[in-house]
Amino acid sequence: MAIIKDMIPAFDLFQPTTVDDALALLDEHRGEAWVLAGGLDSYDWFKDRIKRPKVVVDIGGIEELRGISDAEGGLEIGSMTTLTEIVNHQRIRSEYSLLATAAEHVATPQIRNQGTLGGNISQDTRCWYYRSGWPCYRAGGNICYASTPKAMNREHAIMGTSRCVAVNPSDTAHALIALDAKMIVRNGGSPRVHDAEDFFIGPSIDITRMTVVKPDDLLTAIHVPAVWANAHFYYEKVRDRGSWDFQLVSVAAAFQVSGGTISDVRIAVGGVAPYPVRLVAVERLVAGTSGGESVANEAGELSVQGARALRHNDYKIPMMRNLVSRAVRSVT
Amino acid sequence: MALWRTAANPWGQDVLIGVSWDLMYAAIIVAVVYLIGHAVWIKTRPADEHMDTGAPPPGLPERIQRHSLAARVFHWTMSASMLVLLATAFVPVIGLQFPWVTIHWIAGVVLTATIVYHVIHSIVWQDFWAMFLIGFGEGVAHLKHILSAKAPAPPKAGKYPFDHRMFHHVIVVVGLGVIATGLLMIVRIDTPLWTPNPYLLADSTWGVVYVVHGMCGVSLIFFTAAHIYFALRPEKWWITWSMIRGWVDREHYLAHHDPAKWAVTGGTPPAATADASVSEPRDA
Amino acid sequence: MAEKLIGTDIAPPDLVAKITGRARYSEDFRPDGMVFAKLLLSPMPHCRVRGVDVSRALAMEGVIDILRAEEVPQREGPREACLTDEPHYEGEPVLAVAAVTEEIAATAIEAIDVDFEPLPFVLDPLDSLRPGGPTAYSEGNRFARLPDAEQGDPPAWIDFKWTDTDFVEIDAGRMPNAEPLVEWSKGDVDAAFGGADLIVEDAIVHQSVTHHPMEPRTNMAYWENGKLFAHVSTQSTQRTKAAIAGAVGIDPEDVVLIAEYCGGGFGSKIAGTTVMQIPAILSRKINRPVMLRITRYEENYVGRARPGFQSWVKMAFRSDGKCTGVDLYIVEEGGAYGSGDNGTAGAIADLIYTPQNMRFRAVAMLTNTPPKSAQRGPGGAQIVSMLEPILAKAGRELGIDRLEMRMINAPDPDVVFGPRGTALTSVHAKEALEKGAEIFDWAGKQELSGRREGTKVTGMGVALSPYTAGSIGFDGLILVRPDGKLYVHQGIGNLGTHSISDTARPAAEILGLDWDQVEIVWGDSSRGMPRSAVQAGSQTTHAHTRANHAAATDAARKIRQIAAQSLGGSPNDYVLDNGRVFRRGGGAGMSFAQVAERAIQMGGEYDGHELPGDIHRETVPAAEMLAGEGLMGVAKDNYGRTGSTYTFVAGFALVELDVETGVVDIKEFVGVTDCGTVIHPRSLGAQLFGGCIQGMGMAMTQRWVFDPQYGVSFANRLYTARPPGMLDIPLDMKWDAVGIADPQTPVGAKGIGEPPVGAGAAALTTAIADAMGGRCLCRTPLTPDIILAELEGRDPAFGRLDQHVG
């Protein structure tokens, strides 16, 4: 069979208007259904004729998945809320600006108008070997092309790898981890609630998925608790060009500061592992201190302990170290 | 039901990538059917009998050593690693996901080490040909007896009965298959000891390696299940105990084994000794 | 008094059409019965088609036919054919399928089984030069006339290899004195190095990048009454007609070429494209119009790329900063069909450093990568970007201000450079540098150089980028019709610059017409096109202001003669203004409408029935077709010149480098050009900014990525190729022009398309080097990972001469 790209093959399109209808469709077409949110990830797969679902369930018409509402003092964000809506939302901008900043770093304004928060955190990795349809472990095969001695792996992982060395590319995932967010996933029965950092799974658990969401699941909402509202936030994303670019490395951090002391902290890093990495040890180091240069440097060094570079991504070690230091330094 | 999976390699060529998981389910079903089938069938059969071989040799102790301590340690280490390998290989496929790769290859290394030990030990210190005896006539007799209880009972065996030997032969094949391929696959694991080089072989060759590994592994689901089943069968407990305690008692020895084929030396006659000592057969 | 046109801003005639979407590109046409074609591309970098089974595809409903390599023109040696059975790069088209819809055509492609036999491949020219190393073609790695060949002997395949000793040097990261394929020298470079006060030498690698014009090279073609109607995405128009005619094997007069709009080409669509042959040949085979839409993915392959250079330079300097010697060795990645950027690179290196002693050596090797073609400033953009940081480094070591270094080494009007001792028609490089320095406030910003604030270090860069910018000898063809308007027949293409209309302004000025009395006729060869330049090499503005000037001069002479004959007196008594010809000082006159009627009555040369003997034979049919329709001005540009025409752009950049992340923020940029007379200021600014930005992208964001094991490309979508975007360019960008007319061309105008690329790239590479304390990373793209690794002193994972490492 010869290969051709840039031409979406035909599929059966369903456009349910309720979550229950969507779940029923996913169950009925188990094994051959694909959930379509904003399409910014899906269409790339379809265009290259690599993932070719027979059935596509477009959840764009499900109103109950949209919108941002108050919930127990925090926020309940429908999974289909667009990134632009997140960026522009009054309460997110004023109280949870980490999320607005993170969302604003995604791609381009056009993509943010169509891309959703749920989609952004559910997106698949952009390892170009995998995205070219090569039969690697993540694709169900028996090899990782990116970890071979001569492979082109400047954008791949320096930690958390297990046969697969691809990274989670999401710009909002680690921001949500830093906000102690929870993801609500439904599948027929009652909703399952996942802590943000447990929502993302590594290749040692399941090498074919980036998140706990299975093909017949639906991520319905993201819950941001009130606990980190109005904290001091830090977000920085390093990329090759100023826009429309996935990260090389990025950091999202939240600090509760009172009386000059950091009483609590969350720091998570993207672009360095197959999942967004919450730096628990660094958090323990920093909490209770008043920040400052030497704590910041120590935090940075600690964050990259155990990191192992591939041939072309050694720079990610100092880059991650520096970003973590900068996050801590920003408190003073 | 598919036997294997293929994919297009980076150059668009179709290559094997691994065994189809249908085979895993098939192996489980075959194992269950076989076990239940055998349990039902054996109830229709009279108790196991063997030809009489005449008077027992003098001076047989109460307990005859079947497996030395070394052999037993080998067996249980090997079987523990085998069970870990099977569990880490197939449980994630069925749906319970956990980090399996590291445990799997470490267990594989353990298995390999035990097999290397066993190969050397069995060739140098044990009676190699006791296991590798073909015994074609014995086999034919066994088969006739299985097909009809009225056929004459097969002759008494040496140390290792026909069915044991056949099982061992099959295990040798699939075991070496899974180990040889597994050692090749270890080249692909990133460990502190070496950097992976997946391009050691062509991808079509790797596909064959993975399929062989998978097929041997899947067959081991069946063989392990069958082995444990037979080990737990009441009429076989006396053998199973010997893999734990090291010895079989004289009655079972005489009932099932031909002393001419499996001679046991040493020791004074049981009546003359205060405690039932375990004699050292020639092939300890 | 007719308005002055040269030097003013006038909206181009196609602006509204483009903005409203009414502009029709090749993709927008749908003749009756049209079918779509899709391509089957090679999955391997080098292979042979052993067998093809198209039975399942042909049996599909809606599939019309399949075109194979044996049905299209093939040429001997490393020459590109539009389809091939021995692909020489991953992504090369093997066959085409025509079907009633694109979806069916794509499904049909998947239903075709091709047995590809993989062959050894090579991505890096150095690997091909290595003894025992792979060659891009099974037959060898070089197709040329043998050294001892006789006149008339055909070229042959050889294996051109360097020696094992050479590769001891390569493996140590140094360029050996290995056998070159191109060599020239002047002066005594060894003596220069012997007497130098400072020698700087380094390896420098400049990568390939794909052209990625906004419009992919979609083409549509059909035949009617033996004529080929070709809708082509192309930079040129009149010259593309001849190209497609030749490729398909018919008379150019049997081709109607329609190319009103082209969304850019940057050198990859100069006289059309190779893939334009496919709809032409396939539509002839199946007797239906065929549309071949090229996708963005395919642009990465058939869309060409700039050749990369792996080079070594050694430069000698006097203590006052003057460069006295240059020894330059370039290894060029020639792609599957060869390239020759190195020639221009060598000449331009000589031009901007004026060393008087120079040795230039180069080797261009075939590789199994997408074909290379000219890309906006071929050779020049690369070499300027590569060498200017070396000049800056030398300045730092000598303690001389870098602008001063640039000035000392910049060429004067009497410069003679390159292997053939080229002289130039005008040189105002130093004026451009001075003007730019003033606008940029180089002197005032000196203290910012190297200044650190927080984690950000400021760096400043200056660069000089020249490129050829003019050609001569083409024809102009204009008509004053009985409606009184001037119709300028342009054979040049509308590739997204404004030369399509700007080059007509001299004609309007000579004839004394307001712009609203001028119609530009372009984009459809059946309307009559004179022999024109290709739209490449920045030559169009120069060549066609001259050609239209000549044609208008011819028309003016005829108009005066007609007036004298009709109204009395001598032609010199008459002046042209406001669409009329009348006696000087007022008095009897005629409208142009009347002149046109009169010309038709008089016939002869006035209405084009008699043509000048020196116009090109390709212009003749166009002129003959227009004969009798009005007052014709037709002439060849015989103005001549004694040197080559070059434009200079001086670029200045200020950057902030974050030393903790390697991210570079371009804060300010100034580009000043010596391009002769400025015809259209706003357009000039757009060309300067556009070219400079493209250069910045080339230096900083855009890249090629290959997997070395499979020879397959990964940066094949815009989000992985990473051309620069809006947020990569500085908010503060300024431009200006020296504005001194070139004395050897009537309008004084030189071209502008290409020189800015090198200026943008080099201003950036020098500014980054400055921010890094004078360290030259000496490779592109300068992405954060490479910069950070250097700043942190970490081991780079590639050799100094390695390419495609990102």
PDB file of C-alpha atoms in Angstrom, chain A residues 1-3 129 133-135 137 139-151 161-163 165 201 203-209 214 308 310, chain B residues 5 7-12 14-18 92 95 97-102 185 188-192 194-199 203 206-207 210:
ATOM      1  CA  MET A   1       0.000   0.000   0.000  1.00  0.00           C
ATOM      2  CA  ALA A   2       1.600   3.258  -1.063  1.00  0.00           C
ATOM      3  CA  ILE A   3       1.553   6.171   1.321  1.00  0.00           C
ATOM      4  CA  TYR A 129       9.029  10.006  14.541  1.00  0.00           C
ATOM      5  CA  GLY A 133       3.401   7.312  11.521  1.00  0.00           C
ATOM      6  CA  TRP A 134       6.487   5.253  12.194  1.00  0.00           C
ATOM      7  CA  PRO A 135       5.713   2.024  14.093  1.00  0.00           C
ATOM      8  CA  TYR A 137       6.355   1.700  20.818  1.00  0.00           C
ATOM      9  CA  ALA A 139       2.228   3.404  17.965  1.00  0.00           C
ATOM     10  CA  GLY A 140       2.091  -0.228  19.040  1.00  0.00           C
ATOM     11  CA  GLY A 141       5.415  -1.240  17.552  1.00  0.00           C
ATOM     12  CA  ASN A 142       8.632  -2.509  19.028  1.00  0.00           C
ATOM     13  CA  ILE A 143      11.159   0.321  18.832  1.00  0.00           C
ATOM     14  CA  CYS A 144      11.831   3.886  19.800  1.00  0.00           C
ATOM     15  CA  TYR A 145      13.451   5.680  16.888  1.00  0.00           C
ATOM     16  CA  ALA A 146      14.161   8.799  18.886  1.00  0.00           C
ATOM     17  CA  SER A 147      16.475   7.168  21.383  1.00  0.00           C
ATOM     18  CA  THR A 148      18.815   5.593  18.847  1.00  0.00           C
ATOM     19  CA  PRO A 149      22.419   6.823  18.868  1.00  0.00           C
ATOM     20  CA  LYS A 150      22.080   9.139  15.864  1.00  0.00           C
ATOM     21  CA  ALA A 151      18.456  10.116  16.263  1.00  0.00           C
ATOM     22  CA  THR A 161      11.378   7.896  30.133  1.00  0.00           C
ATOM     23  CA  SER A 162      10.690   4.215  29.783  1.00  0.00           C
ATOM     24  CA  ARG A 163      11.426   3.027  26.264  1.00  0.00           C
ATOM     25  CA  VAL A 165      11.404   9.424  25.137  1.00  0.00           C
ATOM     26  CA  ILE A 201       0.571   8.895  32.691  1.00  0.00           C
ATOM     27  CA  PRO A 203       5.153   5.268  29.216  1.00  0.00           C
ATOM     28  CA  SER A 204       6.019   2.826  31.982  1.00  0.00           C
ATOM     29  CA  ILE A 205       2.319   2.526  32.726  1.00  0.00           C
ATOM     30  CA  ASP A 206       0.889   2.818  29.230  1.00  0.00           C
ATOM     31  CA  ILE A 207       3.218   3.657  26.425  1.00  0.00           C
ATOM     32  CA  THR A 208       0.394   4.350  23.969  1.00  0.00           C
ATOM     33  CA  ARG A 209      -1.397   7.102  25.890  1.00  0.00           C
ATOM     34  CA  LYS A 214      -9.282   6.038  27.125  1.00  0.00           C
ATOM     35  CA  ARG A 308      19.681  12.041  31.577  1.00  0.00           C
ATOM     36  CA  LEU A 310      19.905  12.085  24.855  1.00  0.00           C
TER      37      LEU A 310
ATOM     38  CA  ARG B   5       0.901  -7.810  13.715  1.00  0.00           C
ATOM     39  CA  ALA B   7       3.168  -2.323  10.223  1.00  0.00           C
ATOM     40  CA  ALA B   8       4.696  -0.126   7.571  1.00  0.00           C
ATOM     41  CA  ASN B   9       8.267   0.706   8.490  1.00  0.00           C
ATOM     42  CA  PRO B  10       9.684   4.198   7.895  1.00  0.00           C
ATOM     43  CA  TRP B  11      10.303   3.253   4.272  1.00  0.00           C
ATOM     44  CA  GLY B  12       6.775   2.031   3.735  1.00  0.00           C
ATOM     45  CA  ASP B  14       5.511  -4.066   5.557  1.00  0.00           C
ATOM     46  CA  VAL B  15       7.379  -5.646   8.433  1.00  0.00           C
ATOM     47  CA  LEU B  16       6.409  -7.889  11.306  1.00  0.00           C
ATOM     48  CA  ILE B  17       6.316  -6.064  14.588  1.00  0.00           C
ATOM     49  CA  GLY B  18       5.108  -8.627  17.039  1.00  0.00           C
ATOM     50  CA  PRO B  92      -0.881  -5.213  31.203  1.00  0.00           C
ATOM     51  CA  GLY B  95      -5.860  -4.344  31.164  1.00  0.00           C
ATOM     52  CA  GLN B  97      -1.484  -1.335  33.794  1.00  0.00           C
ATOM     53  CA  PHE B  98       1.649  -0.890  35.852  1.00  0.00           C
ATOM     54  CA  PRO B  99       5.359  -0.297  35.143  1.00  0.00           C
ATOM     55  CA  TRP B 100       6.300  -3.730  33.903  1.00  0.00           C
ATOM     56  CA  VAL B 101       9.322  -3.334  31.680  1.00  0.00           C
ATOM     57  CA  THR B 102      12.085  -3.176  34.263  1.00  0.00           C
ATOM     58  CA  MET B 185      15.707  -7.435  22.833  1.00  0.00           C
ATOM     59  CA  ARG B 188      17.057  -2.103  23.173  1.00  0.00           C
ATOM     60  CA  ILE B 189      16.584  -1.359  26.856  1.00  0.00           C
ATOM     61  CA  ASP B 190      18.172   1.742  28.274  1.00  0.00           C
ATOM     62  CA  THR B 191      20.081   0.694  31.355  1.00  0.00           C
ATOM     63  CA  PRO B 192      23.007   2.181  33.214  1.00  0.00           C
ATOM     64  CA  TRP B 194      24.728   0.049  28.052  1.00  0.00           C
ATOM     65  CA  THR B 195      23.175   2.477  25.579  1.00  0.00           C
ATOM     66  CA  PRO B 196      20.491   0.958  23.417  1.00  0.00           C
ATOM     67  CA  ASN B 197      21.190   0.389  19.745  1.00  0.00           C
ATOM     68  CA  PRO B 198      17.959  -0.695  18.128  1.00  0.00           C
ATOM     69  CA  TYR B 199      19.567  -0.661  14.718  1.00  0.00           C
ATOM     70  CA  ASP B 203      13.669  -3.953  11.311  1.00  0.00           C
ATOM     71  CA  TRP B 206      13.592  -7.526  14.677  1.00  0.00           C
ATOM     72  CA  GLY B 207      10.034  -8.278  13.674  1.00  0.00           C
ATOM     73  CA  TYR B 210       9.540 -10.168  18.433  1.00  0.00           C
TER      74      TYR B 210
END
